[in-house]
Amino acid sequence: MKEYKNLFTDSIRDELKSFAEYRVAYQEISTLRNILSVLQWDSEITLPEDGREERGSQIGLLSGLIHSKYAGENFYKLAEKARDENEQKTLPGQDERKVEFERLFQDLDRSRRLSQELVEEFSVTTSQAHSVWVKAKKENRFSDFVPILSKIVDLSKQQAECYGYRTETYDALLESYEPGEKAGNLEKLFFNLKNSLKPLVERGKNVVNPFPKEIPIFLQNKLGETLPGILGLSPKISRLDASEHPFSTSLGSKDKRITTRYDLKDPLSSIFSILHETGHALYEVGISEIEGGPSPLHDSVSLGIHESQSRLWENQVGRSREFWEMYYPILLEILNIKEFELGFSKLFSYINQSSPSLIRVEADQITYNLHIILRFEIERDLINGKIQVVDLPEIWNSKMKEMLGINVPSDKQGVLQDVHWSGGAFGYFPTYALGNIYSAQLFQTFLKQNPNFQTEVKEKKDFSSLLNWLKKNVHSKGKFYSANDLIRSATGSDPDSSHLVQYLEKKLIELESINHG
Amino acid sequence: MKEYKNLFTDSIRDELKSFAEYRVAYQEISTLRNILSVLQWDSEITLPEDGREERGSQIGLLSGLIHSKYAGENFYKLAEKARDENEQKTLPGQDERKVEFERLFQDLDRSRRLSQELVEEFSVTTSQAHSVWVKAKKENRFSDFVPILSKIVDLSKQQAECYGYRTETYDALLESYEPGEKAGNLEKLFFNLKNSLKPLVERGKNVVNPFPKEIPIFLQNKLGETLPGILGLSPKISRLDASEHPFSTSLGSKDKRITTRYDLKDPLSSIFSILHETGHALYEVGISEIEGGPSPLHDSVSLGIHESQSRLWENQVGRSREFWEMYYPILLEILNIKEFELGFSKLFSYINQSSPSLIRVEADQITYNLHIILRFEIERDLINGKIQVVDLPEIWNSKMKEMLGINVPSDKQGVLQDVHWSGGAFGYFPTYALGNIYSAQLFQTFLKQNPNFQTEVKEKKDFSSLLNWLKKNVHSKGKFYSANDLIRSATGSDPDSSHLVQYLEKKLIELESINHG
């Protein structure tokens, strides 16, 4: 495959007038997007309660402005002119710019395929559906959700027809979250994973929370504040806040913000959110460090690759023995817990515990993937017209029994648990499992090339070899490759769930040795 | 004078198509301005250190966008059409809309009188001047500041010539901060004030800090958080943060944010900043509550009136005996101080102490006004061409001797202390003293009409009669009146410094009785 050289240099721009002009317009759009992120971050973190409605108008106005600039005729023509100019002049970086225009026009052409009416109907319907879903979930009445969810499925199918696809309708929607990925490929990947996970699920063990007391939030925060810096996310370009749902967002190339949430009874909840969101943020930092941006190539590859970065730091690194040998004393000291109150083995077993449960966001490393595969199978059939919305609870419950061996006592703990479908985000779920698969494959490759990493972590709190490897092999590539090509270039082989399975098996063996030791 | 009826209703808009159209455009500009305020607030409070440069670009882009929309041909023509339409159709609110267009075109025409070159040269020069001033102040070398300050004075005079004036050059600049005010009028107002303050200065007394220990910031913050709510600024529409320089800003009609700063040795520093900024915020809330906005009339009258609102809560209310009889027990409890450690009389004397000092921002209630009059006299002569920049230190020092009786040991504690002139803000200073004058006059009128206020404060922590009076007589008027007309309508007489002097005299007598009691 072609070696990618980061040829986003400025020097070339003097010779490419139209290219330079198009890049100025792109820069402006990018800056406006960052301003929008400031508004959104502020809405989640600092906005006074009654300011919400007017903030909605501010976000609406700015979103509209960005859309009219990005999807408008002017920008399109400017970009076409720049693309033609690049075709005509043989100058260094010509091929890279060609890819840049491919990515740009993929996105522009895609959004232009939807009619204004469909976009608006989709937006209005999903906005109504949110409160319908909230209420239906609260009252455990799936039937109340059926009419509007059916409408969303219908509109999503219409979207898919507008976008176009080769093999199946679902692929057109998957493309929004995982460009280049196909359901047929996911089916193979997930089939292997599902079969391999089955025996592991049975070997998993539920471990009770070992914390001896509730830990006040200010102490949990003090502990959490230490983490991003240790991993390589400098406080000079980032900050940590608390929010209802943890998230990570980029407000500028040197302004990456993450959030966590605190559980008085379980400080690990906050720690693992911070590890996860720091992973996302480090990826965004790495992308911002690519010279010559912003551009359509200065972007993440896909949600799956983005999730691979968060999962890598959260699970591959954050649940490893060497990480906790390093972090355990820090945790005891800052949280003011004595060693005899919280033994290392108990803590480590708890961190890596697994047992089938009902709720995806609370699931462990092993069963999480099955939760995702279940959703993928269901939403694929739904969009491809093989099943109906009204039948979802039955299908959901029988798949839960089949995959995880558990009975679903109520729809609110079952088919109604997640927000995604009410927002029309069909094709989103599989990216979570892809993130797990990619992360294990990337980390295994890294470890082979860096056998000293675990010692560096344990003895020197030094994660730099990993961060540098990720920067070099993932972050610095921007959106130049597809997810599959990127994984191939970084690991030398196709995406393959066996690395994840091997990791989980090794983990089980490690835990079993603790329990029997 | 004409009674102002708040006729900004929507109902009329159906009949005034151009008016409605112009108001939509105005609403958009206003929303973009609020977004700009979000960016600026975030820059001061939450932005990571290294994000500053890119935030500058975001603010630059958005400011440019706002300017091009507001000062552009399209909006001007739209507003002209709406103004003509209003002239032609006799409908309820016609006169109010006439005032609205007067205010709008005053502002639009004024900004159009400056050439693009002059605006840019002014902006570049003052931006350079800031760092020159910082360095000159640090190194105590006024001579280093002379060339660029001379250039700023020169550019300011050119601005004044473009704006135009009747009597003297300075008036044209004063107009930017205190519309309708004239230097000749200020001269009279300040002449009386200066003469009356002279004997009071000599009766003032320096009181040492009575706090028995340093107070940690989290306790000061806990105390400070109680204040805005007590005064009537709901936490549902506001928030309090810490910043280097305290400020107040409006990010939306229900999103008013204030900041304070903490001094470990003196918790009053933070309390009085909060009182001051809450006053500004309450004014902004009151303006936002006027129906039918935003519009050019949904705005503050002038910087002097804005400052009158902050000073009223800070000084007239916040340094009063009844306020402290109410707040003293709260302060002792939250700051964990025993009564014997911090006696009420000592605290109250400290709160109201006065003695001549070098630095304006640290000055007491009495001498503060003299600091301002000094600056007004100097900048007026400077802009009117009667004195030269190079002579400023000598003039400054001799005026300090004459007005406050003290010697200025160095220019950094003298003529170099304030940032304003380096930014070209000639005409800004007098609004601080106007704020003090207006606040005393407003509060005296209020007290006459509400004799129970002091009991309500002392016994019920109830400030609602004052807030309601201010809403009715000041806030709800928006920018319908000039400052002088507003003061006349609220108090029944012309702006007059005698109310401030009476207040300060009474305060001195009160303190003298404590000291001799």
mmCIF file of C-alpha atoms in Angstrom, chain B residues 266-429:
data_model
loop_
_atom_site.group_PDB
_atom_site.id
_atom_site.type_symbol
_atom_site.label_atom_id
_atom_site.label_comp_id
_atom_site.label_asym_id
_atom_site.label_seq_id
_atom_site.Cartn_x
_atom_site.Cartn_y
_atom_site.Cartn_z
ATOM 1 C CA ASP B 266 -9.044 39.813 53.206
ATOM 2 C CA PRO B 267 -12.327 38.030 52.421
ATOM 3 C CA LEU B 268 -14.013 41.417 51.972
ATOM 4 C CA SER B 269 -12.167 41.872 48.704
ATOM 5 C CA SER B 270 -14.154 39.020 47.194
ATOM 6 C CA ILE B 271 -17.429 40.006 48.876
ATOM 7 C CA PHE B 272 -17.347 43.544 47.504
ATOM 8 C CA SER B 273 -16.452 42.317 44.028
ATOM 9 C CA ILE B 274 -19.464 40.025 44.162
ATOM 10 C CA LEU B 275 -21.720 42.845 45.358
ATOM 11 C CA HIS B 276 -20.422 45.069 42.563
ATOM 12 C CA GLU B 277 -20.727 42.488 39.776
ATOM 13 C CA THR B 278 -24.129 41.335 41.028
ATOM 14 C CA GLY B 279 -25.300 44.932 40.621
ATOM 15 C CA HIS B 280 -24.177 44.929 36.988
ATOM 16 C CA ALA B 281 -25.796 41.525 36.429
ATOM 17 C CA LEU B 282 -29.115 42.548 37.999
ATOM 18 C CA TYR B 283 -29.242 45.506 35.596
ATOM 19 C CA GLU B 284 -28.653 43.161 32.661
ATOM 20 C CA VAL B 285 -31.370 40.828 33.957
ATOM 21 C CA GLY B 286 -33.768 43.756 34.240
ATOM 22 C CA ILE B 287 -33.018 44.830 30.670
ATOM 23 C CA SER B 288 -33.513 41.276 29.406
ATOM 24 C CA GLU B 289 -36.903 41.167 31.118
ATOM 25 C CA ILE B 290 -38.238 44.021 28.969
ATOM 26 C CA GLU B 291 -40.635 42.385 26.563
ATOM 27 C CA GLY B 292 -40.299 42.337 22.803
ATOM 28 C CA GLY B 293 -36.515 42.340 22.522
ATOM 29 C CA PRO B 294 -33.811 42.273 21.516
ATOM 30 C CA SER B 295 -33.642 45.741 19.997
ATOM 31 C CA PRO B 296 -31.416 48.820 20.178
ATOM 32 C CA LEU B 297 -33.603 49.951 23.108
ATOM 33 C CA HIS B 298 -33.012 46.691 24.976
ATOM 34 C CA ASP B 299 -29.655 47.941 26.087
ATOM 35 C CA SER B 300 -28.015 49.831 28.915
ATOM 36 C CA VAL B 301 -28.183 53.623 28.840
ATOM 37 C CA SER B 302 -24.495 54.300 29.345
ATOM 38 C CA LEU B 303 -21.461 53.111 31.256
ATOM 39 C CA GLY B 304 -22.272 55.655 33.974
ATOM 40 C CA ILE B 305 -25.731 54.208 34.523
ATOM 41 C CA HIS B 306 -24.327 50.677 34.407
ATOM 42 C CA GLU B 307 -21.785 51.646 37.035
ATOM 43 C CA SER B 308 -24.501 53.262 39.141
ATOM 44 C CA GLN B 309 -26.120 49.838 39.473
ATOM 45 C CA SER B 310 -22.935 48.114 40.575
ATOM 46 C CA ARG B 311 -21.957 50.913 42.936
ATOM 47 C CA LEU B 312 -25.409 51.048 44.452
ATOM 48 C CA TRP B 313 -25.253 47.415 45.577
ATOM 49 C CA GLU B 314 -21.576 47.580 46.446
ATOM 50 C CA ASN B 315 -21.532 50.828 48.433
ATOM 51 C CA GLN B 316 -24.989 52.209 49.214
ATOM 52 C CA VAL B 317 -26.277 48.760 50.192
ATOM 53 C CA GLY B 318 -23.128 46.720 50.779
ATOM 54 C CA ARG B 319 -21.385 49.120 53.171
ATOM 55 C CA SER B 320 -24.529 49.949 55.152
ATOM 56 C CA ARG B 321 -24.971 49.046 58.800
ATOM 57 C CA GLU B 322 -28.221 47.130 58.217
ATOM 58 C CA PHE B 323 -26.598 45.000 55.512
ATOM 59 C CA TRP B 324 -23.815 44.000 57.883
ATOM 60 C CA GLU B 325 -26.123 43.454 60.823
ATOM 61 C CA MET B 326 -27.778 40.877 58.572
ATOM 62 C CA TYR B 327 -24.611 39.433 56.984
ATOM 63 C CA TYR B 328 -22.161 39.491 59.918
ATOM 64 C CA PRO B 329 -23.523 36.285 61.557
ATOM 65 C CA ILE B 330 -23.520 34.510 58.174
ATOM 66 C CA LEU B 331 -19.929 35.562 57.585
ATOM 67 C CA LEU B 332 -18.800 34.406 61.032
ATOM 68 C CA GLU B 333 -20.500 31.064 60.634
ATOM 69 C CA ILE B 334 -19.364 30.201 57.111
ATOM 70 C CA LEU B 335 -15.827 31.504 57.563
ATOM 71 C CA ASN B 336 -15.624 29.744 60.921
ATOM 72 C CA ILE B 337 -14.646 32.867 62.880
ATOM 73 C CA LYS B 338 -15.684 33.528 66.485
ATOM 74 C CA GLU B 339 -17.334 36.795 67.400
ATOM 75 C CA PHE B 340 -14.580 37.703 69.848
ATOM 76 C CA GLU B 341 -12.025 37.250 67.054
ATOM 77 C CA LEU B 342 -13.734 39.760 64.756
ATOM 78 C CA GLY B 343 -15.878 42.368 66.527
ATOM 79 C CA PHE B 344 -18.704 43.962 64.566
ATOM 80 C CA SER B 345 -17.524 47.555 65.099
ATOM 81 C CA LYS B 346 -14.015 46.788 63.972
ATOM 82 C CA LEU B 347 -15.302 45.044 60.881
ATOM 83 C CA PHE B 348 -17.771 47.810 60.066
ATOM 84 C CA SER B 349 -15.115 50.500 60.511
ATOM 85 C CA TYR B 350 -12.772 48.592 58.227
ATOM 86 C CA ILE B 351 -15.486 48.221 55.593
ATOM 87 C CA ASN B 352 -15.992 51.976 55.558
ATOM 88 C CA GLN B 353 -12.453 53.159 56.176
ATOM 89 C CA SER B 354 -10.984 55.901 54.043
ATOM 90 C CA SER B 355 -7.584 57.448 53.563
ATOM 91 C CA PRO B 356 -5.702 58.863 50.591
ATOM 92 C CA SER B 357 -3.749 56.283 48.636
ATOM 93 C CA LEU B 358 -1.942 55.957 45.334
ATOM 94 C CA ILE B 359 -3.890 53.306 43.449
ATOM 95 C CA ARG B 360 -7.382 53.936 42.083
ATOM 96 C CA VAL B 361 -8.643 50.364 42.201
ATOM 97 C CA GLU B 362 -7.709 50.122 45.876
ATOM 98 C CA ALA B 363 -9.184 53.513 46.803
ATOM 99 C CA ASP B 364 -12.011 53.997 49.315
ATOM 100 C CA GLN B 365 -15.460 55.463 48.633
ATOM 101 C CA ILE B 366 -14.416 59.068 49.263
ATOM 102 C CA THR B 367 -11.052 59.357 47.547
ATOM 103 C CA TYR B 368 -12.019 57.123 44.617
ATOM 104 C CA ASN B 369 -13.921 60.017 43.093
ATOM 105 C CA LEU B 370 -10.869 62.269 43.282
ATOM 106 C CA HIS B 371 -8.791 59.682 41.457
ATOM 107 C CA ILE B 372 -11.386 59.840 38.687
ATOM 108 C CA ILE B 373 -11.649 63.624 38.543
ATOM 109 C CA LEU B 374 -7.866 63.794 38.245
ATOM 110 C CA ARG B 375 -7.934 61.466 35.257
ATOM 111 C CA PHE B 376 -10.843 63.315 33.664
ATOM 112 C CA GLU B 377 -9.078 66.665 33.924
ATOM 113 C CA ILE B 378 -5.888 65.260 32.474
ATOM 114 C CA GLU B 379 -7.393 63.334 29.565
ATOM 115 C CA ARG B 380 -9.685 66.217 28.674
ATOM 116 C CA ASP B 381 -6.722 68.603 28.404
ATOM 117 C CA LEU B 382 -4.746 65.976 26.511
ATOM 118 C CA ILE B 383 -7.430 65.410 23.876
ATOM 119 C CA ASN B 384 -8.215 69.116 23.635
ATOM 120 C CA GLY B 385 -4.544 69.737 22.921
ATOM 121 C CA LYS B 386 -3.785 71.786 26.021
ATOM 122 C CA ILE B 387 -1.133 69.473 27.410
ATOM 123 C CA GLN B 388 1.363 66.995 25.962
ATOM 124 C CA VAL B 389 1.918 63.328 26.715
ATOM 125 C CA VAL B 390 5.500 63.950 27.769
ATOM 126 C CA ASP B 391 4.327 66.229 30.592
ATOM 127 C CA LEU B 392 1.834 63.742 32.076
ATOM 128 C CA PRO B 393 3.922 62.508 35.034
ATOM 129 C CA GLU B 394 4.532 66.015 36.319
ATOM 130 C CA ILE B 395 0.883 66.991 35.926
ATOM 131 C CA TRP B 396 -0.294 63.750 37.494
ATOM 132 C CA ASN B 397 1.957 64.105 40.501
ATOM 133 C CA SER B 398 1.065 67.706 41.158
ATOM 134 C CA LYS B 399 -2.659 66.931 40.949
ATOM 135 C CA MET B 400 -2.234 64.000 43.358
ATOM 136 C CA LYS B 401 -0.540 66.377 45.777
ATOM 137 C CA GLU B 402 -3.239 69.001 45.334
ATOM 138 C CA MET B 403 -6.286 66.694 45.547
ATOM 139 C CA LEU B 404 -5.149 63.937 47.894
ATOM 140 C CA GLY B 405 -2.185 65.531 49.580
ATOM 141 C CA ILE B 406 0.156 62.699 48.777
ATOM 142 C CA ASN B 407 3.447 62.368 46.939
ATOM 143 C CA VAL B 408 3.714 59.867 44.106
ATOM 144 C CA PRO B 409 6.950 57.913 44.571
ATOM 145 C CA SER B 410 7.024 56.344 41.093
ATOM 146 C CA ASP B 411 5.187 56.513 37.786
ATOM 147 C CA LYS B 412 4.125 52.899 38.054
ATOM 148 C CA GLN B 413 2.167 53.904 41.141
ATOM 149 C CA GLY B 414 1.108 57.049 39.324
ATOM 150 C CA VAL B 415 0.425 57.859 35.709
ATOM 151 C CA LEU B 416 1.268 54.332 34.516
ATOM 152 C CA GLN B 417 -1.134 52.487 36.840
ATOM 153 C CA ASP B 418 -4.225 52.155 34.634
ATOM 154 C CA VAL B 419 -4.679 50.196 31.411
ATOM 155 C CA HIS B 420 -7.284 52.537 29.866
ATOM 156 C CA TRP B 421 -5.146 55.028 27.939
ATOM 157 C CA SER B 422 -3.005 52.300 26.378
ATOM 158 C CA GLY B 423 -6.259 50.991 24.890
ATOM 159 C CA GLY B 424 -7.256 54.430 23.663
ATOM 160 C CA ALA B 425 -10.253 54.558 26.008
ATOM 161 C CA PHE B 426 -10.358 58.335 26.455
ATOM 162 C CA GLY B 427 -13.703 59.345 27.940
ATOM 163 C CA TYR B 428 -14.152 56.130 29.926
ATOM 164 C CA PHE B 429 -12.868 57.256 33.338
#
